[in-house]
PDB file of C-alpha atoms in Angstrom:
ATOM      1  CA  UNK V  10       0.000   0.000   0.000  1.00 79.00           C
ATOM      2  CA  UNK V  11       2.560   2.414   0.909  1.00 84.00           C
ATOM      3  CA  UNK V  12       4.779   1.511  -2.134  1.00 84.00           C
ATOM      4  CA  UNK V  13       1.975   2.417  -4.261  1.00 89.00           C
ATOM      5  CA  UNK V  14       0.835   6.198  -2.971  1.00 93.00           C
ATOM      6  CA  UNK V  15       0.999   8.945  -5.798  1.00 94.00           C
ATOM      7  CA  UNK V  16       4.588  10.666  -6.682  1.00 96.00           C
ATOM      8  CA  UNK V  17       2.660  13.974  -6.506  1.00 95.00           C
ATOM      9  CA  UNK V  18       0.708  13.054  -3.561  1.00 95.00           C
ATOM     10  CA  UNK V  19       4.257  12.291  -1.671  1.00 97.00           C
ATOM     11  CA  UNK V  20       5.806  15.928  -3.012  1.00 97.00           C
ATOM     12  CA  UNK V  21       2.236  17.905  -2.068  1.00 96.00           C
ATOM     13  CA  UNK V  22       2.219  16.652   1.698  1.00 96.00           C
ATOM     14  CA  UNK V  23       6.157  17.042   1.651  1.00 97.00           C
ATOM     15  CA  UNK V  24       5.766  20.803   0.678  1.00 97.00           C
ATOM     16  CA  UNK V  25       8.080  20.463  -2.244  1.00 98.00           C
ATOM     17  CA  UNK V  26       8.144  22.825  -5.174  1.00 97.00           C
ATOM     18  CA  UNK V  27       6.643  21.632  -8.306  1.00 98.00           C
ATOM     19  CA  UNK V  28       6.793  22.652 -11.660  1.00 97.00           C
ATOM     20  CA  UNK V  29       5.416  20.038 -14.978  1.00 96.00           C
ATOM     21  CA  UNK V  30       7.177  20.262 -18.333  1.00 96.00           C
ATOM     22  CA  UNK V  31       4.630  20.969 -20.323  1.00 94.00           C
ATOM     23  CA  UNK V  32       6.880  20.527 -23.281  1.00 93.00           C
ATOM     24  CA  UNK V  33       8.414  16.921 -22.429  1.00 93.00           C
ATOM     25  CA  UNK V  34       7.188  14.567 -25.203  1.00 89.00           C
ATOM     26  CA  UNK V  35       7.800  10.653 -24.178  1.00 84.00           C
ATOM     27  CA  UNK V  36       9.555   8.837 -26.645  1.00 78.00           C
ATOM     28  CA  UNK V  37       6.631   5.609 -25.951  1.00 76.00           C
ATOM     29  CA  UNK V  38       3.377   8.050 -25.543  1.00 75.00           C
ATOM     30  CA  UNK V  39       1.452   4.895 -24.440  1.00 71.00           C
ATOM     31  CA  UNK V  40       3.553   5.040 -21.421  1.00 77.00           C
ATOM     32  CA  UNK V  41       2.166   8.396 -20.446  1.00 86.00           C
ATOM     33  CA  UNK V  42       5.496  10.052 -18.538  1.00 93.00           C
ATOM     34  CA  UNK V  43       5.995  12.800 -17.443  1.00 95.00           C
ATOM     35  CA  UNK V  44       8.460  14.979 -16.512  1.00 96.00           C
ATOM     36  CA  UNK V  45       8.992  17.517 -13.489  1.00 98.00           C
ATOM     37  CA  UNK V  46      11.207  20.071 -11.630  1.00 98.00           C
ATOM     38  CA  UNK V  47      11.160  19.340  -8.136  1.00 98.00           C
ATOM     39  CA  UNK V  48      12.611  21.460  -5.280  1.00 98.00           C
ATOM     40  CA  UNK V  49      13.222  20.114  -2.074  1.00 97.00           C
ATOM     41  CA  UNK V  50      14.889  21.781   1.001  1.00 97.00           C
ATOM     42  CA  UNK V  51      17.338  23.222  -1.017  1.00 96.00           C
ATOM     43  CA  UNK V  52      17.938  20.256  -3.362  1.00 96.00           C
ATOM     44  CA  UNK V  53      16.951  20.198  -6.921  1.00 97.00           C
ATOM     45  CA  UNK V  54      15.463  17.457  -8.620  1.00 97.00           C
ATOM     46  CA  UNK V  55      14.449  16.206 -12.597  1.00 97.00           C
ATOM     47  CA  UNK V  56      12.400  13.441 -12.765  1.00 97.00           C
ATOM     48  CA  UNK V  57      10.401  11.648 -15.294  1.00 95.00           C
ATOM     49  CA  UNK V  58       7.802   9.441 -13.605  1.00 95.00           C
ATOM     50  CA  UNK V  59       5.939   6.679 -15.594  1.00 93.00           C
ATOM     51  CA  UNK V  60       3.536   4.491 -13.797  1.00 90.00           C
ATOM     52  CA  UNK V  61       5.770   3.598 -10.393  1.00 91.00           C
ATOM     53  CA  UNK V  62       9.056   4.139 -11.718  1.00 94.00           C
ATOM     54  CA  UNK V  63      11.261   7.312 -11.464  1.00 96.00           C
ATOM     55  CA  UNK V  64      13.961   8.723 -12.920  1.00 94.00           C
ATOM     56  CA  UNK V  65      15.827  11.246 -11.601  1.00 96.00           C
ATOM     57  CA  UNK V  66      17.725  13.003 -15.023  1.00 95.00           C
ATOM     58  CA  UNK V  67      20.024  15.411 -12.860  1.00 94.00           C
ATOM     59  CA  UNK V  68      22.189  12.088 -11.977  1.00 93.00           C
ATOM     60  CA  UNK V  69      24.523  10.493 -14.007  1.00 91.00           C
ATOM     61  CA  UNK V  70      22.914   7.560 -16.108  1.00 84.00           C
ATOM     62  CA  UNK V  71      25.481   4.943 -14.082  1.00 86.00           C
ATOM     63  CA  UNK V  72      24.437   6.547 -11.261  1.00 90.00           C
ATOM     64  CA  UNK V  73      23.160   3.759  -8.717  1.00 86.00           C
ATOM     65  CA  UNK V  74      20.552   5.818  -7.119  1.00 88.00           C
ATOM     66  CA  UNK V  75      19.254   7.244 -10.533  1.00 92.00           C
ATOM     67  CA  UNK V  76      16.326   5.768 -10.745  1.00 92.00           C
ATOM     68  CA  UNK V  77      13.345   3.239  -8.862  1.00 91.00           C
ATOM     69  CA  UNK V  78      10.455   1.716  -8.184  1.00 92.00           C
ATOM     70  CA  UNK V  79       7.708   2.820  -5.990  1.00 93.00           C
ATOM     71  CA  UNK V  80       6.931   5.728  -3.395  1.00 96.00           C
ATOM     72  CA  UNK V  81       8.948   4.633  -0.782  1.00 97.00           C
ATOM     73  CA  UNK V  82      12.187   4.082  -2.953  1.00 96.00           C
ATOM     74  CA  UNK V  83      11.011   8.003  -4.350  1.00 97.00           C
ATOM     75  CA  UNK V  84      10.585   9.116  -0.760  1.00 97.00           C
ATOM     76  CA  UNK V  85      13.914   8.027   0.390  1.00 97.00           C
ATOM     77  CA  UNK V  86      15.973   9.643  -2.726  1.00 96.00           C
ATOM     78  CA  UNK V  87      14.049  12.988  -2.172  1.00 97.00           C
ATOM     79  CA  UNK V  88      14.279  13.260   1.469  1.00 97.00           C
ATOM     80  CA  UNK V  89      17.224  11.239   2.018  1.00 96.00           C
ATOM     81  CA  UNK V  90      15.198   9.222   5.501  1.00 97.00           C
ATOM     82  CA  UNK V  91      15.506   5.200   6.168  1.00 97.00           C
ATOM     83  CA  UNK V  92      13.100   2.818   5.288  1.00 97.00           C
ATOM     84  CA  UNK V  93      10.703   3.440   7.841  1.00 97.00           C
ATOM     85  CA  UNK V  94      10.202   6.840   7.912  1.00 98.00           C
ATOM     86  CA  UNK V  95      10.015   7.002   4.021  1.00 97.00           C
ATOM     87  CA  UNK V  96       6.995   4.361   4.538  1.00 97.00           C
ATOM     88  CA  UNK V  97       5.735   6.522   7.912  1.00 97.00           C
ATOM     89  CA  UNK V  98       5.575   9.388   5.083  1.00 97.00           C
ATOM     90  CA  UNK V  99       3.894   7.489   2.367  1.00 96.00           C
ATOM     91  CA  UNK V 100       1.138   6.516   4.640  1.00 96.00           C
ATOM     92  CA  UNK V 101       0.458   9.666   6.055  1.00 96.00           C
ATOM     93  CA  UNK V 102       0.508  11.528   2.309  1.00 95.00           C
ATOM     94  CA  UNK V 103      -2.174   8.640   1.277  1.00 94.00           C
ATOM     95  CA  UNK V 104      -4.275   9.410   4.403  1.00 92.00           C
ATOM     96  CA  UNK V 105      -3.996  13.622   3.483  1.00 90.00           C
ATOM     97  CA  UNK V 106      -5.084  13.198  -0.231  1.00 86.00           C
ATOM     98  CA  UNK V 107      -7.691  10.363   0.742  1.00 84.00           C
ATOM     99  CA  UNK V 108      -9.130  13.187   3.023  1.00 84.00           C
ATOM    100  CA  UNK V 109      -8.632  15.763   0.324  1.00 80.00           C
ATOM    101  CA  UNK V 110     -10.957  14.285  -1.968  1.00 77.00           C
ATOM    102  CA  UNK V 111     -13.984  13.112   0.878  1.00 73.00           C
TER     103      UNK V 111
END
């Protein structure tokens, strides 16, 4: 459940800046990326998400934390917290946007 909470539902309840590229064109338009400017207590981010992977294009492509799977591997890059408080913080963004749309 955790793993599975909304990229932009994790940034929202972490206060981060966000900004979409309107412009970014996926090479594979069935796979419906997109792409986003993300600032975070001071640190910048690129990503393009697709479905419950994420790339993070400011890295290096050999980069081994680059890219993942799932909000709590997304949570940990951006914030830079252990396991359990990255799925502490998925839960609680799920519970704010589950209350944002009741």
């Amino acid at each position: 459940m955790a793993r599975q909470v909304s990229f932009l539902a994790i940034l929202e309840f972490l206060g981060a800046y966000v900004k979409r590229d309107k412009d970014y064109m996926p090479l594979d338009r069935s796979r419906q990326s997109i792409r986003i400017q993300v600032g975070y207590e001071g640190k910048d981010f690129r990503f393009i998400l697709t479905g419950e992977k994420w790339i993070n294009e400011l890295l290096e492509g050999d980069h081994p934390e680059r890219g993942g799977g799932g909000a709590i591997d997304f949570v940990r890059h951006v914030t830079g917290v252990g396991f359990v408080q990255a799925v502490k913080v998925c839960l609680d963004a799920q519970v704010k946007a589950f209350r944002r749309l009741t």
